[in-house]
Short mmCIF file of C-alpha atoms and ligand atoms in Angstrom, two decimals:
data_model
loop_
_atom_site.label_atom_id
_atom_site.label_comp_id
_atom_site.label_asym_id
_atom_site.label_seq_id
_atom_site.Cartn_x
_atom_site.Cartn_y
_atom_site.Cartn_z
CA VAL M 743 -24.98 -70.06 -44.79
CA PRO M 744 -25.88 -70.20 -41.06
CA ASP M 745 -27.27 -73.21 -39.19
CA CYS M 746 -30.96 -74.16 -39.18
CA LEU M 747 -32.99 -71.57 -37.22
CA VAL M 748 -34.94 -74.37 -35.53
CA CYS M 749 -32.53 -77.24 -34.77
CA SER M 750 -29.05 -75.75 -35.44
CA THR M 751 -28.11 -78.44 -37.97
CA ALA M 752 -25.69 -77.23 -40.68
CA LEU M 753 -27.65 -76.13 -43.76
CA PRO M 754 -26.69 -77.04 -47.35
CA GLN M 755 -24.87 -74.32 -49.31
CA VAL M 756 -27.18 -74.94 -52.26
CA PRO M 757 -30.62 -73.38 -51.69
CA THR M 758 -33.92 -75.22 -52.22
CA LEU M 759 -35.21 -72.10 -53.96
CA ARG M 760 -34.45 -68.52 -54.94
CA GLY M 761 -37.12 -65.84 -54.89
CA LYS M 762 -38.11 -62.19 -54.74
CA ASP M 763 -40.60 -59.97 -52.90
CA LEU M 764 -43.56 -60.63 -55.20
CA LEU M 765 -46.09 -59.06 -52.81
CA HIS M 766 -44.72 -55.52 -52.66
CA GLY M 767 -41.96 -55.60 -55.27
CA GLY M 768 -39.15 -54.78 -52.83
CA PRO M 769 -35.57 -55.05 -54.10
CA GLY M 770 -33.21 -58.02 -54.00
CA GLU M 771 -33.16 -61.77 -54.38
CA PHE M 772 -33.35 -64.21 -51.49
CA THR M 773 -32.65 -67.88 -51.01
CA VAL M 774 -34.25 -70.51 -48.78
CA HIS M 775 -32.07 -73.33 -47.45
CA GLU M 776 -33.80 -76.49 -46.25
CA CYS M 777 -32.67 -78.30 -43.12
CA PRO M 778 -31.73 -81.94 -43.82
CA ARG M 779 -32.76 -82.90 -40.28
CA CYS M 780 -36.05 -81.10 -39.43
CA GLY M 781 -37.12 -79.80 -42.86
CA ALA M 782 -37.41 -76.13 -41.84
CA GLY M 783 -36.44 -73.50 -44.42
CA THR M 784 -34.16 -70.57 -43.53
CA THR M 785 -34.23 -67.34 -45.57
CA GLN M 786 -30.91 -65.83 -46.60
CA PRO M 787 -29.27 -63.35 -46.39
CA PRO M 788 -30.03 -62.31 -42.81
CA LEU M 789 -31.57 -58.81 -42.57
CA THR M 790 -31.61 -56.48 -39.56
CA PRO M 791 -34.99 -55.04 -38.44
CA ALA M 792 -33.96 -51.74 -40.09
CA GLU M 793 -33.14 -53.52 -43.36
CA LEU M 794 -36.48 -55.37 -43.24
CA HIS M 795 -38.52 -52.25 -42.48
CA PRO M 796 -38.95 -51.13 -46.15
CA TYR M 797 -40.45 -54.56 -46.96
CA TYR M 798 -43.42 -53.67 -44.71
CA PRO M 799 -44.93 -50.66 -46.57
CA ASP M 800 -48.05 -48.85 -45.29
CA THR M 801 -50.18 -51.04 -47.57
CA TYR M 802 -48.95 -54.30 -45.93
CA GLY M 803 -52.31 -56.02 -45.29
CA PRO M 804 -52.00 -57.07 -41.63
CA HIS M 805 -50.91 -53.52 -40.66
CA SER M 806 -53.34 -51.47 -42.72
CA SER M 807 -56.93 -50.39 -42.27
CA ASN M 808 -59.41 -51.53 -44.88
CA ASN M 809 -62.37 -49.96 -46.60
CA ARG M 810 -65.70 -51.29 -45.34
CA LEU M 811 -66.30 -53.96 -47.97
CA VAL M 812 -62.77 -55.35 -47.61
CA HIS M 813 -63.16 -55.19 -43.84
CA HIS M 814 -66.33 -57.32 -43.91
CA MET M 815 -64.76 -59.82 -46.33
CA SER M 816 -61.59 -60.03 -44.24
CA ALA M 817 -63.61 -60.51 -41.05
CA ALA M 818 -65.51 -63.39 -42.66
CA LEU M 819 -62.27 -65.02 -43.87
CA LEU M 820 -60.70 -64.52 -40.43
CA ARG M 821 -63.68 -66.15 -38.68
CA ARG M 822 -63.29 -69.15 -40.99
CA GLU M 823 -59.56 -69.30 -40.28
CA CYS M 824 -60.24 -69.23 -36.54
CA ARG M 825 -62.70 -72.11 -36.83
CA VAL M 826 -60.26 -74.38 -38.66
CA GLY M 827 -56.97 -73.02 -37.27
CA ALA M 828 -54.98 -73.04 -34.03
CA VAL M 829 -57.06 -70.26 -32.47
CA GLY M 830 -60.07 -72.58 -32.76
CA ALA M 831 -58.68 -74.41 -29.71
CA LEU M 832 -59.71 -71.38 -27.60
CA ARG M 833 -63.37 -72.11 -28.26
CA ARG M 834 -63.07 -75.21 -26.07
CA THR M 835 -61.52 -73.42 -23.06
CA PRO M 836 -62.92 -70.85 -20.61
CA GLN M 837 -62.14 -67.23 -21.53
CA GLY M 838 -59.09 -65.67 -19.91
CA ARG M 839 -56.10 -63.51 -20.81
CA ALA M 840 -54.47 -63.90 -24.21
CA LEU M 841 -51.38 -62.36 -25.79
CA ASP M 842 -51.45 -61.89 -29.56
CA VAL M 843 -47.82 -61.72 -30.74
CA GLY M 844 -47.66 -59.78 -34.02
CA CYS M 845 -51.22 -58.53 -33.54
CA GLY M 846 -51.12 -56.22 -36.59
CA SER M 847 -54.12 -53.90 -36.70
CA GLY M 848 -55.92 -56.08 -34.16
CA ASP M 849 -58.54 -57.90 -36.26
CA LEU M 850 -57.94 -61.26 -34.57
CA GLY M 851 -57.62 -59.67 -31.12
CA ALA M 852 -60.90 -57.80 -31.59
CA LEU M 853 -62.62 -61.07 -32.51
CA LEU M 854 -61.34 -62.65 -29.28
CA VAL M 855 -62.40 -59.60 -27.26
CA ASP M 856 -65.91 -60.09 -28.72
CA HIS M 857 -65.80 -63.64 -27.38
CA GLY M 858 -64.95 -62.50 -23.85
CA TRP M 859 -61.15 -62.70 -23.85
CA ALA M 860 -58.91 -59.97 -22.43
CA VAL M 861 -56.34 -59.48 -25.18
CA ASP M 862 -52.91 -57.87 -25.07
CA GLY M 863 -51.01 -57.41 -28.32
CA ILE M 864 -47.46 -56.74 -29.48
CA ASP M 865 -46.51 -55.51 -32.94
CA PRO M 866 -43.46 -53.70 -34.34
CA SER M 867 -45.66 -51.37 -36.48
CA ALA M 868 -46.68 -48.18 -34.62
CA ALA M 869 -49.53 -47.52 -37.07
CA ALA M 870 -50.88 -51.06 -36.65
CA VAL M 871 -50.70 -50.79 -32.84
CA GLU M 872 -52.78 -47.59 -32.95
CA ARG M 873 -55.46 -49.39 -34.99
CA ALA M 874 -55.38 -52.41 -32.67
CA ILE M 875 -55.95 -50.17 -29.64
CA ALA M 876 -58.91 -48.56 -31.41
CA GLN M 877 -60.35 -52.09 -31.80
CA GLY M 878 -60.15 -52.84 -28.07
CA VAL M 879 -56.81 -54.71 -27.98
CA LYS M 880 -54.30 -53.56 -25.34
CA ALA M 881 -51.48 -53.38 -27.87
CA VAL M 882 -47.93 -52.10 -27.43
CA GLU M 883 -45.29 -51.39 -30.07
CA GLY M 884 -42.34 -53.80 -30.15
CA THR M 885 -41.40 -57.45 -30.32
CA LEU M 886 -40.90 -60.22 -27.74
CA ASP M 887 -37.26 -59.11 -27.60
CA THR M 888 -38.09 -55.52 -26.67
CA VAL M 889 -41.29 -55.80 -24.60
CA GLU M 890 -40.91 -57.31 -21.15
CA LEU M 891 -43.78 -59.67 -20.27
CA GLU M 892 -44.96 -60.52 -16.79
CA PRO M 893 -44.25 -64.17 -16.09
CA ALA M 894 -47.10 -66.69 -15.70
CA THR M 895 -49.78 -64.21 -16.82
CA TYR M 896 -51.54 -65.59 -19.89
CA HIS M 897 -53.88 -68.50 -20.53
CA ALA M 898 -52.89 -68.39 -24.20
CA VAL M 899 -50.11 -66.89 -26.30
CA ILE M 900 -50.97 -66.68 -30.00
CA PHE M 901 -48.63 -66.56 -32.98
CA HIS M 902 -51.11 -66.08 -35.83
CA HIS M 903 -48.93 -65.72 -38.94
CA SER M 904 -46.10 -64.12 -36.95
CA LEU M 905 -43.64 -66.83 -35.85
CA GLU M 906 -42.35 -67.17 -39.44
CA HIS M 907 -41.34 -63.48 -39.32
CA VAL M 908 -38.73 -63.88 -36.55
CA ASP M 909 -35.09 -64.89 -36.80
CA ASP M 910 -35.00 -66.92 -33.59
CA PRO M 911 -38.31 -68.79 -33.31
CA VAL M 912 -37.18 -71.02 -30.44
CA ARG M 913 -36.26 -67.96 -28.33
CA SER M 914 -39.61 -66.33 -29.15
CA LEU M 915 -41.42 -69.49 -28.07
CA GLN M 916 -39.33 -69.66 -24.86
CA LEU M 917 -40.34 -66.08 -24.01
CA ALA M 918 -43.96 -66.97 -24.76
CA ALA M 919 -43.76 -70.08 -22.57
CA LYS M 920 -42.47 -68.00 -19.63
CA ALA M 921 -45.44 -65.64 -19.95
CA LEU M 922 -47.92 -68.55 -19.78
CA ARG M 923 -49.71 -69.67 -16.63
CA PRO M 924 -49.37 -73.37 -15.74
CA GLY M 925 -51.59 -75.30 -18.15
CA GLY M 926 -51.69 -72.38 -20.61
CA SER M 927 -51.20 -72.95 -24.34
CA VAL M 928 -49.17 -71.59 -27.21
CA LEU M 929 -51.15 -71.49 -30.46
CA VAL M 930 -49.29 -71.21 -33.75
CA THR M 931 -50.56 -70.76 -37.30
CA ALA M 932 -47.96 -70.43 -40.08
CA PRO M 933 -47.57 -71.41 -43.74
CA ASN M 934 -46.79 -75.10 -44.27
CA PHE M 935 -43.41 -75.33 -46.04
CA GLY M 936 -44.02 -79.07 -46.39
CA CYS M 937 -47.18 -78.65 -48.49
CA TRP M 938 -47.92 -79.61 -52.06
CA ALA M 939 -48.35 -75.99 -53.22
CA ARG M 940 -44.84 -75.03 -52.10
CA ARG M 941 -43.33 -77.88 -54.11
CA ARG M 942 -45.60 -77.15 -57.08
CA PHE M 943 -45.09 -73.37 -57.23
CA GLY M 944 -41.59 -73.02 -55.71
CA PRO M 945 -40.57 -69.33 -55.61
CA ALA M 946 -44.09 -68.36 -56.85
CA TRP M 947 -45.75 -70.01 -53.81
CA PHE M 948 -47.91 -67.22 -52.36
CA HIS M 949 -47.14 -68.01 -48.69
CA LEU M 950 -43.36 -68.03 -49.15
CA ASP M 951 -43.52 -64.24 -48.82
CA LEU M 952 -39.82 -63.44 -49.10
CA PRO M 953 -38.02 -61.75 -47.46
CA ARG M 954 -40.60 -61.15 -44.68
CA HIS M 955 -40.78 -64.85 -43.79
CA ARG M 956 -37.43 -65.67 -42.18
CA VAL M 957 -38.20 -69.26 -41.20
CA HIS M 958 -40.44 -71.74 -43.04
CA PHE M 959 -41.99 -74.50 -40.92
CA THR M 960 -42.93 -78.06 -41.69
CA ALA M 961 -45.11 -79.91 -39.16
CA GLU M 962 -42.04 -81.71 -37.83
CA SER M 963 -39.91 -78.58 -37.46
CA LEU M 964 -42.72 -76.65 -35.76
CA ARG M 965 -43.21 -79.47 -33.23
CA LEU M 966 -39.46 -79.50 -32.65
CA ALA M 967 -39.32 -75.72 -32.12
CA LEU M 968 -42.12 -75.92 -29.52
CA GLN M 969 -40.43 -78.83 -27.80
CA GLN M 970 -37.10 -77.00 -27.67
CA ALA M 971 -38.86 -74.07 -26.03
CA GLY M 972 -39.79 -76.39 -23.17
CA LEU M 973 -43.41 -76.85 -24.18
CA GLY M 974 -45.17 -80.20 -24.15
CA THR M 975 -45.69 -82.31 -27.25
CA ALA M 976 -47.61 -80.24 -29.77
CA ARG M 977 -50.66 -81.31 -31.73
CA THR M 978 -50.34 -80.18 -35.37
CA TRP M 979 -52.74 -80.18 -38.32
CA THR M 980 -53.15 -78.33 -41.63
CA SER M 981 -55.90 -76.43 -43.42
CA THR M 982 -56.49 -74.84 -46.83
CA SER M 983 -55.89 -71.08 -47.02
CA THR M 984 -58.32 -68.92 -48.97
CA THR M 985 -55.58 -66.94 -50.71
CA GLY M 986 -52.87 -69.49 -51.48
CA LEU M 987 -53.87 -71.03 -54.81
CA LEU M 988 -55.17 -67.86 -56.49
CA GLY M 989 -52.17 -65.87 -55.23
CA SER M 990 -49.69 -68.51 -56.40
CA VAL M 991 -51.29 -68.72 -59.86
CA GLN M 992 -51.01 -64.93 -60.21
CA TYR M 993 -47.40 -64.93 -59.01
CA ARG M 994 -46.57 -67.68 -61.52
CA LEU M 995 -48.36 -66.05 -64.47
CA ALA M 996 -47.87 -62.34 -63.77
CA GLY M 997 -45.02 -62.13 -61.22
CA GLY M 998 -47.33 -60.28 -58.81
CA LEU M 999 -50.93 -59.81 -57.69
CA ALA M 1000 -53.48 -58.37 -60.14
CA VAL M 1001 -55.34 -56.94 -57.17
CA GLY M 1002 -52.82 -56.00 -54.51
CA GLU M 1003 -53.08 -55.47 -50.78
CA GLY M 1004 -54.35 -52.01 -49.96
CA ASP M 1005 -55.96 -51.85 -53.38
CA ARG M 1006 -59.58 -50.64 -53.42
CA ARG M 1007 -60.48 -53.69 -55.50
CA GLU M 1008 -59.07 -56.01 -52.84
CA ALA M 1009 -62.55 -57.30 -51.95
CA LEU M 1010 -62.84 -58.59 -55.54
CA GLY M 1011 -59.62 -60.52 -55.07
CA GLN M 1012 -60.93 -61.98 -51.81
CA ALA M 1013 -64.20 -63.02 -53.49
CA ALA M 1014 -62.19 -64.72 -56.25
CA ALA M 1015 -60.06 -66.45 -53.63
CA LEU M 1016 -63.19 -67.85 -51.95
CA ALA M 1017 -64.40 -69.11 -55.33
CA PHE M 1018 -61.06 -70.92 -55.74
CA LEU M 1019 -61.25 -72.52 -52.29
CA PRO M 1020 -62.94 -75.85 -53.16
CA GLY M 1021 -60.44 -76.38 -56.00
CA ALA M 1022 -57.55 -75.51 -53.70
CA TRP M 1023 -58.80 -77.95 -51.08
CA VAL M 1024 -59.08 -80.80 -53.58
CA GLU M 1025 -55.67 -80.12 -55.14
CA GLN M 1026 -53.96 -79.95 -51.76
CA ARG M 1027 -55.77 -83.01 -50.50
CA LEU M 1028 -54.64 -85.00 -53.52
CA GLY M 1029 -51.17 -83.46 -53.32
CA GLY M 1030 -50.62 -84.56 -49.72
CA GLY M 1031 -50.83 -81.50 -47.49
CA HIS M 1032 -52.70 -78.22 -46.99
CA ASP M 1033 -50.92 -74.88 -47.02
CA PHE M 1034 -51.59 -73.59 -43.49
CA LEU M 1035 -50.01 -75.34 -40.54
CA HIS M 1036 -51.41 -75.16 -37.00
CA ALA M 1037 -50.00 -76.23 -33.66
CA VAL M 1038 -51.19 -76.17 -30.07
CA ALA M 1039 -48.78 -76.93 -27.23
CA ARG M 1040 -49.29 -76.61 -23.50
CA THR M 1041 -46.92 -75.81 -20.64
CA SER M 1042 -46.03 -79.03 -18.91
ZN1 ZN V 2229 -33.50 -78.01 -38.67
#
């Protein structure tokens, strides 16, 4: 077992949990080891980008194009997420240049373009990049390790459900920090490994998403990662996801989703998820933590 991906503390040999790819049914079993110092989870075994590639099939939601009904539902859910999440911080600043790291098919970027931002994107999926470009995002194929960024260029660098997909989050945040102008911000939204739902559902927690999620953040470990990347003290908060409770219940009961990503009936699943939202909020509130974690940190 390697050291913690966030703070380099030695990880326990015994995993906190063992799980499978319940979203797409990919092969293998994976373990998550929890850091005794910062609380971050590390997915094992390590996988190379080539080994991870089959776990991102064409139907992987953030990379795929949707039918119209799903598209409208997704857009509504995304607008809600932007209001309550890290990206919401952009509504209080003048428009400028933003980089969306892991932009997928560009839904978030397109929303920001609509609000007057100039948005560049990076994503390892060629098909997703093509769709992002069609939506008005200046996207390029690759990752922060392969795409060279101009220093001091962006007012904001966004990791919207992408930082948990990398094997060296501190390095990714360092590269992001270099690309920021003075006073610019890094905005992160990721699943909250410290939440009630993760403890309640364990390997069936919807946002665990093994093996695609390589690192699992708690509020403390996300703040630490940002700090280690040379960014100022981060503000963190949590919110309730629309998909978490319904997805976790299905994983627990059926070992997968009844209505999967890329499925024509996906809009039904999204409507059901919205119906579950008040219940999810109450349960998480009582259980001591919501399932999405947000952070905003500025260059000092
Ligand atoms: Zn740690």
